[in-house]
Coordinates of C-alpha atoms in Angstrom, one line a residue:
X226 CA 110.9 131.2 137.9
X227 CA 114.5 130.5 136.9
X228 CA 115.3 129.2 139.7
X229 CA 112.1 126.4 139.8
X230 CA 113.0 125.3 136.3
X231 CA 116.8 125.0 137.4
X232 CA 115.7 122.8 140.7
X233 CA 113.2 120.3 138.0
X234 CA 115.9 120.4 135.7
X235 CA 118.4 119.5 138.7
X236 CA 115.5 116.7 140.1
X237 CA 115.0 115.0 136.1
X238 CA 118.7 114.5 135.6
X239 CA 118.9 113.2 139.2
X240 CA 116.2 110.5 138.8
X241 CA 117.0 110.0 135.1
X242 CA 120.5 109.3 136.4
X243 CA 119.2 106.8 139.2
X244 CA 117.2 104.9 137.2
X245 CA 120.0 104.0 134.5
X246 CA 122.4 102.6 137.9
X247 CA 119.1 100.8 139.1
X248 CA 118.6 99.2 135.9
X249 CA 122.2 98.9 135.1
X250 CA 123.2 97.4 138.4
X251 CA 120.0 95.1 138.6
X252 CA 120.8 93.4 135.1
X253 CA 124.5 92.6 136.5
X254 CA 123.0 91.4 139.5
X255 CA 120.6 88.9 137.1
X256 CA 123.6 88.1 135.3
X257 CA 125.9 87.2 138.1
X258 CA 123.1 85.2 140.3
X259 CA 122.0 83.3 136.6
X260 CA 123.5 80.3 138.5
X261 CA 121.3 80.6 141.4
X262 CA 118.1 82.1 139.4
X263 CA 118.0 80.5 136.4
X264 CA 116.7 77.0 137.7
X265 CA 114.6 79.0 140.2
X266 CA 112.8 80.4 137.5
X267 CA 112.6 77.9 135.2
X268 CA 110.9 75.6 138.2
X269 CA 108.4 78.4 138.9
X270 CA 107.2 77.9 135.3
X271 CA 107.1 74.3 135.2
X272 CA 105.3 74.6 138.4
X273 CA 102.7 76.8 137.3
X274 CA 102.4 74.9 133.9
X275 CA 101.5 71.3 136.0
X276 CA 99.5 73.5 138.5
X277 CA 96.2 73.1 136.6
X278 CA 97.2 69.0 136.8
X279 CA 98.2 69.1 140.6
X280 CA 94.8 70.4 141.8
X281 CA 92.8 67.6 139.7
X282 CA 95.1 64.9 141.7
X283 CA 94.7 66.5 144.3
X284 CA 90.6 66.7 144.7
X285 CA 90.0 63.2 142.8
X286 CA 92.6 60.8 144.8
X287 CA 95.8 61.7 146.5
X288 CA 97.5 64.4 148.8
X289 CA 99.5 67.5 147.8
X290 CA 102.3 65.8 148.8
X291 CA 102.3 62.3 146.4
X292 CA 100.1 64.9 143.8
X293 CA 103.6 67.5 143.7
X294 CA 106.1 64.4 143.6
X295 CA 104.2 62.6 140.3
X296 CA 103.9 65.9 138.6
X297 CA 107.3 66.5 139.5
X298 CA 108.3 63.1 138.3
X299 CA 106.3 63.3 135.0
X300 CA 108.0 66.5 134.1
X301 CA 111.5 64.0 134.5
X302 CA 110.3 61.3 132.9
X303 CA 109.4 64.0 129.5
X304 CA 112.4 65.9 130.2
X305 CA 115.1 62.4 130.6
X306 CA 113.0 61.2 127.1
X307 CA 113.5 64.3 124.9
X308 CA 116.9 64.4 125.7
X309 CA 117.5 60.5 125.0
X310 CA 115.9 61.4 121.6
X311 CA 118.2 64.0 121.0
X312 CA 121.2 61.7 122.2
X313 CA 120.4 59.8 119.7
X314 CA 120.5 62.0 116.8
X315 CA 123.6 63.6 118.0
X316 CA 125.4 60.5 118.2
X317 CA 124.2 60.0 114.2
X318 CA 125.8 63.7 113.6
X319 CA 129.1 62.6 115.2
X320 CA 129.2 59.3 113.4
X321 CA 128.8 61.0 109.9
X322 CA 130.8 63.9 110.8
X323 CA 133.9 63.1 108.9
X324 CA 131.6 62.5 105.5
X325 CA 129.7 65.6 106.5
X326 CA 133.0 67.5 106.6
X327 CA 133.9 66.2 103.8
X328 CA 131.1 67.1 101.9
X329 CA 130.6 70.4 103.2
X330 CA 133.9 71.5 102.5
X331 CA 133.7 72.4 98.8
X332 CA 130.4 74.3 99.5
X333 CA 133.1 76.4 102.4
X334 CA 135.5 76.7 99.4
X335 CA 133.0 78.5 96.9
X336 CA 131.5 80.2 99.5
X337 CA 134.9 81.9 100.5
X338 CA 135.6 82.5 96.6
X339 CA 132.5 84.5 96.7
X340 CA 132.9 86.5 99.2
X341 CA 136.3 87.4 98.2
X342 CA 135.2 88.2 94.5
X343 CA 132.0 90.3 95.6
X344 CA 133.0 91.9 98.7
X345 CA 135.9 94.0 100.1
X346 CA 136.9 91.0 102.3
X347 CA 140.7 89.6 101.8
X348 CA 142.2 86.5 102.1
X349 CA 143.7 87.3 105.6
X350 CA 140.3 88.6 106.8
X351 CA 138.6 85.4 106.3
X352 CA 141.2 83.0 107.7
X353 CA 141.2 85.8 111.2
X354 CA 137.2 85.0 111.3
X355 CA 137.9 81.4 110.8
X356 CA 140.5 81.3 113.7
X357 CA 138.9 83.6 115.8
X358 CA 135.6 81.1 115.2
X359 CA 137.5 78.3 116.2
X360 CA 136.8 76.7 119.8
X361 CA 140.1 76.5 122.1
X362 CA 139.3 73.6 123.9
X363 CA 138.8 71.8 120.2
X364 CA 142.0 72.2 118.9
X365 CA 144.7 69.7 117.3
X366 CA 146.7 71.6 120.1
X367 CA 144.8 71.5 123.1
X368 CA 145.9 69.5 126.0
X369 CA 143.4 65.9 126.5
X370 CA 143.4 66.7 130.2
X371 CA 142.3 69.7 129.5
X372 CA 139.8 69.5 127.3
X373 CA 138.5 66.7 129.9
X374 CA 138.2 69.1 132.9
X375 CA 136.4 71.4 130.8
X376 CA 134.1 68.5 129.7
X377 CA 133.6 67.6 133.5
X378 CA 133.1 70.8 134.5
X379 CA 130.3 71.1 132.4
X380 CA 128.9 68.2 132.6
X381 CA 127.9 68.5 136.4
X382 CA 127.2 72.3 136.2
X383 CA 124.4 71.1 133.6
X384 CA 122.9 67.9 135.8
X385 CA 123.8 70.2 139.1
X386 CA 121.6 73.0 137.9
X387 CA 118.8 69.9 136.1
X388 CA 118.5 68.1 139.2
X389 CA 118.1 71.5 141.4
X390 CA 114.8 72.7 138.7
X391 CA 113.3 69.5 139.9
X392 CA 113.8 70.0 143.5
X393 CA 112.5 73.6 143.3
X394 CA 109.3 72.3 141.3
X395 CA 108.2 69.4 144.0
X396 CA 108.5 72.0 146.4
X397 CA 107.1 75.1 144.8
X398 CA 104.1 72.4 143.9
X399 CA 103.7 71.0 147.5
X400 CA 104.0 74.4 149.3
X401 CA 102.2 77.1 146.9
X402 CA 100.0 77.7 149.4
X403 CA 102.1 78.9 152.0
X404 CA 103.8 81.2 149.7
X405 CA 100.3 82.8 148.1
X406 CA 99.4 83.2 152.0
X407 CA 102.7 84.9 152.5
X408 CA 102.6 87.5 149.7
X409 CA 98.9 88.3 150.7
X410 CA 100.3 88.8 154.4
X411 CA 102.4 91.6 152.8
X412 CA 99.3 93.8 152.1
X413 CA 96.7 95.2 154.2
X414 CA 93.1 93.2 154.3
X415 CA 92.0 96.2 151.8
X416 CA 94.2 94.6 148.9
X417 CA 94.4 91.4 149.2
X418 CA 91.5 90.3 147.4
X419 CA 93.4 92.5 144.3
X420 CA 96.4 90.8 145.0
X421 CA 95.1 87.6 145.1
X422 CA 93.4 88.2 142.0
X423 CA 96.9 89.9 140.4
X424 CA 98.8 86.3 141.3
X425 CA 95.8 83.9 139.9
X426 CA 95.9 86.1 136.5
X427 CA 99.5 85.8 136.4
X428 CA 99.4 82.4 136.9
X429 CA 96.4 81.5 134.2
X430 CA 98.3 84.0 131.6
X431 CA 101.6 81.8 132.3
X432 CA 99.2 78.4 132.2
X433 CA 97.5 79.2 128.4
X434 CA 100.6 80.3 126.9
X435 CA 102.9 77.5 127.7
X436 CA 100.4 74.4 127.0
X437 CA 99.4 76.5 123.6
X438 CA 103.1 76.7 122.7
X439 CA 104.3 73.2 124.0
X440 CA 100.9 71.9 121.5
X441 CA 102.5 74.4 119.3
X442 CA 105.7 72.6 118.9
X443 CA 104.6 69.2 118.9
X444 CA 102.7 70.1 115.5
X445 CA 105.6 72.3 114.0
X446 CA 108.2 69.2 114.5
X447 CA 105.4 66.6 112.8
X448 CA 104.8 69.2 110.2
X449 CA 109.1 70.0 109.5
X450 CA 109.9 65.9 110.0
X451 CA 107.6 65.6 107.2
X452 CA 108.7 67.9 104.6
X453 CA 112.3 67.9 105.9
X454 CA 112.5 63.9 105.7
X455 CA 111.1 64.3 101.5
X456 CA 113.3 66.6 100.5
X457 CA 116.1 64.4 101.9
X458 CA 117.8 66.2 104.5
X459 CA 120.3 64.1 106.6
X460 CA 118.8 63.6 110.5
X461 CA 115.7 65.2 110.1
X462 CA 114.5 64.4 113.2
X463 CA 117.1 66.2 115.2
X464 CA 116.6 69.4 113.1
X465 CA 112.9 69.2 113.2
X466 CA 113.1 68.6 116.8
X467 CA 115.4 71.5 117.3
X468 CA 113.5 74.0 114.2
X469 CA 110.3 73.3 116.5
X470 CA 111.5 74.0 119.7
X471 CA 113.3 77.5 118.5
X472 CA 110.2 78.3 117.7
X473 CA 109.6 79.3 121.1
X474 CA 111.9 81.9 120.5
X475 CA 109.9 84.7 118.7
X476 CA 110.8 85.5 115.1
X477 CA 114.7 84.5 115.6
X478 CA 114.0 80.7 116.6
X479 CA 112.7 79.9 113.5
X480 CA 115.7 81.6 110.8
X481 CA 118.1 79.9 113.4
X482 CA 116.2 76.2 112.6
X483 CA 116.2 77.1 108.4
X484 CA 119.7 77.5 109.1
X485 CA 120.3 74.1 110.7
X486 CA 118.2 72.7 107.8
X487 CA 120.5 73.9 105.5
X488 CA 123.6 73.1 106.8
X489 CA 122.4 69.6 107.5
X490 CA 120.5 69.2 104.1
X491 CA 122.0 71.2 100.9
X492 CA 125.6 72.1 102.2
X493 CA 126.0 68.0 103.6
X494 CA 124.2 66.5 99.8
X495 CA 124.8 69.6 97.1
X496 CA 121.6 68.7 95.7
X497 CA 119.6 71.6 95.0
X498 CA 116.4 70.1 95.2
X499 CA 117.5 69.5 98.8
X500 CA 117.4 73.6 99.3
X501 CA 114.2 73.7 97.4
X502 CA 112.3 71.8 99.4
X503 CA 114.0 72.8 103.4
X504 CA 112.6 76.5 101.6
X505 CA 109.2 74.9 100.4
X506 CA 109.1 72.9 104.0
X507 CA 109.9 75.9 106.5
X508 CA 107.9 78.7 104.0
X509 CA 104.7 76.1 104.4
X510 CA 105.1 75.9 107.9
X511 CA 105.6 79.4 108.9
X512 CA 102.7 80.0 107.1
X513 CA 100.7 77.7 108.9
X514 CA 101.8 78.9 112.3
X515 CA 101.2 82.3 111.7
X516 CA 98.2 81.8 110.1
X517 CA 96.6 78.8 111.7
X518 CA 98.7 77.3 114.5
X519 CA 99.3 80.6 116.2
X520 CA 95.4 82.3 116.5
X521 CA 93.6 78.9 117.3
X522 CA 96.2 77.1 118.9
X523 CA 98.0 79.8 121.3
X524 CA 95.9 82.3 120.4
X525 CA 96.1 85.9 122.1
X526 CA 96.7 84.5 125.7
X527 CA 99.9 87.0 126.0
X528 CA 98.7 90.1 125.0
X529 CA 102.3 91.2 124.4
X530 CA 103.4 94.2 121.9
X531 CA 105.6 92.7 119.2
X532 CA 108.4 95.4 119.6
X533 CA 108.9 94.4 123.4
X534 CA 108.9 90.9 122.8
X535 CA 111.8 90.9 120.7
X536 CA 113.3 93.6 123.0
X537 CA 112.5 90.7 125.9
X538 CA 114.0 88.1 124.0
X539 CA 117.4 90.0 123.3
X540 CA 117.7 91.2 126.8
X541 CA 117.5 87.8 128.1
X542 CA 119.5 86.2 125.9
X543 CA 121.9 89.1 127.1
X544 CA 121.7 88.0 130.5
X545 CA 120.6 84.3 130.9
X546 CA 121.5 83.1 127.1
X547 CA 119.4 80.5 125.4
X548 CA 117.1 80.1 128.7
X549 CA 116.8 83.7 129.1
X550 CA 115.2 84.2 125.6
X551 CA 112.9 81.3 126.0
X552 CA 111.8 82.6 129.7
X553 CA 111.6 86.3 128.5
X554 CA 108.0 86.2 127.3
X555 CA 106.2 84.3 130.2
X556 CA 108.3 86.3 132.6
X557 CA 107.4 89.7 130.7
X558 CA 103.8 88.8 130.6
X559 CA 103.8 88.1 134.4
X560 CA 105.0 91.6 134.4
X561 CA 102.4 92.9 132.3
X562 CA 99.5 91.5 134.8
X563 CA 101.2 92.8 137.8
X564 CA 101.3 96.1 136.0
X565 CA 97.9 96.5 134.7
X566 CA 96.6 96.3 138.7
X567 CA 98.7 98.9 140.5
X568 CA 97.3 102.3 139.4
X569 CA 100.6 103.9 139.1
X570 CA 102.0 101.3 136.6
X571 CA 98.9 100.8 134.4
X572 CA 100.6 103.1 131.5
X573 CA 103.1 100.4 131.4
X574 CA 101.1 97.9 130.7
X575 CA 99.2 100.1 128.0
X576 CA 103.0 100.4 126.4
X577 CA 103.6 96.8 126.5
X578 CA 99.8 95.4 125.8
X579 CA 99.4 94.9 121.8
X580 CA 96.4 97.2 121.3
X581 CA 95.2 99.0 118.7
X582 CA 97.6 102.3 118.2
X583 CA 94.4 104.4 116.1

């Protein structure tokens, strides 16, 4: 009897043991191939997302072919315009920067007065977080050249990796069928009408929940340029924009947007009727996303546990940054569908479905 217990003793730390190196070599291995995955990924959902679009072309007036490169282009011609908009109200921020500096510094000051009257902080403890806040390559001392490389460098990393995501989705569109009839040629004529089911579930979850959020997001930035732009905050636009689209980050997005509102608005004016209102403005509007937006707009399309989702959201933003937390949830409901049709995995998707816990 000893000896049994010893062996499944022996056998749990074994496997318990294996499964930490699988899952900690497997998030280094997302990590490192980010380069590589991220824009694969990001393409797959874009490509689901116009799927629904591409077969209307496709049975009304056109071939897959043209049908995969207009989707493709209309998905450029959306991206290439939201980021001219936000050009635009960047170049507004840089203009005014030196008043906005200016402004903002006395609201630094008082801040730092207060921290060093009601908290054990020193003097030398806030000017270490201030240099160790700073950016090297934006220092007084930093060499032109380079602070240009780095630029560069950036700068085609960014249209390297933009131009590849539209590459991936003309040819994810043009050839989906070849890859469905691939990953049903992996399983015996006994499951594929399962699997087949499994990948056009994953694909309609993906579908709801991105159009809901994207109509989601569109009514957020109307409903923050509105209230933003009474109570006076300087480029409303730009932080509505950018309030609206962290939205799609769960429950962090949206304290990450106040904070932009207030930086930009009280701490750039000093007017406290400024902070009133970006608090009036974003208190209005999360109650009308929670409350209206959210149900009847998204709706319950991701049937996704809270807890997970902000456990998602970290772990990708761990491992792919800002893309990873907005690619966690469609990529952990994917998941979820998989997991609710193989047998063996079904009490996963009980853990992560948001179901009644009575």
């Amino acid at each position: 009897m000893e000896k049994t217990l010893s062996s499944k003793g022996k056998q749990i730390l074994f496997f318990g043991t294996l499964s930490i190196l699988v899952i900690y070599f497997l998030f280094q291995g997302l990590f490192h191939a980010k380069g590589f995955l991220i824009p694969l990924t990001t393409a797959l959902i874009f490509a689901l997302l116009m799927m629904p679009l591409a077969r209307k072309m496709e049975k009304s007036f056109i071939n897959r072919t043209a049908s995969s490169l207009l989707n493709t282009f209309i998905i450029l011609l959306v991206s290439v315009g939201f980021m001219a908009l936000v050009s635009m109200q960047v170049k507004t921020v840089v203009d005014d920067w030196s008043q906005i500096k200016e402004t903002m510094q006395p609201k630094i000051e008082n801040l730092k007065g207060f921290l060093l009257e009601h908290t054990p902080l020193n003097q030398e403890d806030l000017k270490q977080s201030g240099e160790g806040s700073s950016v090297p390559f934006m220092g007084e001392n930093s060499n032109p050249g380079q602070k240009a490389a780095s630029f560069l460098n950036q700068a085609v990393s960014f249209f390297g990796d933009y131009l590849l995501t539209f590459i991936y989705i003309f040819f994810i569109l043009n050839y989906r069928h070849r890859f469905k009839d691939f990953l049903l040629l992996l399983f015996p004529d006994s499951k594929r009408k399962e699997v087949k089911k499994v990948i056009e579930d994953s694909a309609k979850v993906t579908q709801k929940y991105l159009v809901g959020k994207l109509i989601l997001i569109g009514l957020l930035a109307v409903l923050y340029s509105i209230g933003l732009g009474i109570s006076g905050v300087n480029n409303f636009i730009l932080v509505s924009l950018i309030s609206a689209i962290l939205s799609i980050i769960p429950y962090i997005g949206n304290i990450i947007g106040m904070g932009l509102a207030i930086v930009f608005g009280y701490l750039t004016s000093g007017d406290s009727t400024v902070l009133i209102g970006i608090i009036i403005t974003f208190t209005i509007a999360q109650f009308v996303e929670s409350y209206i937006l959210q149900p009847y707009v998204v709706g319950d399309q991701v049937d996704l546990h809270p807890l997970f989702v902000i456990l998602a959201v970290i772990i990708g933003g761990m491992i792919w940054g800002i893309m990873g937390m907005i690619l966690a949830i469609p990529i952990l409901a994917i998941f979820n569908v998989v997991f609710s049709h193989i047998p063996p995995l079904k009490p996963f998707a009980f853990l992560f479905s948001k179901e009644d816990d009575d």
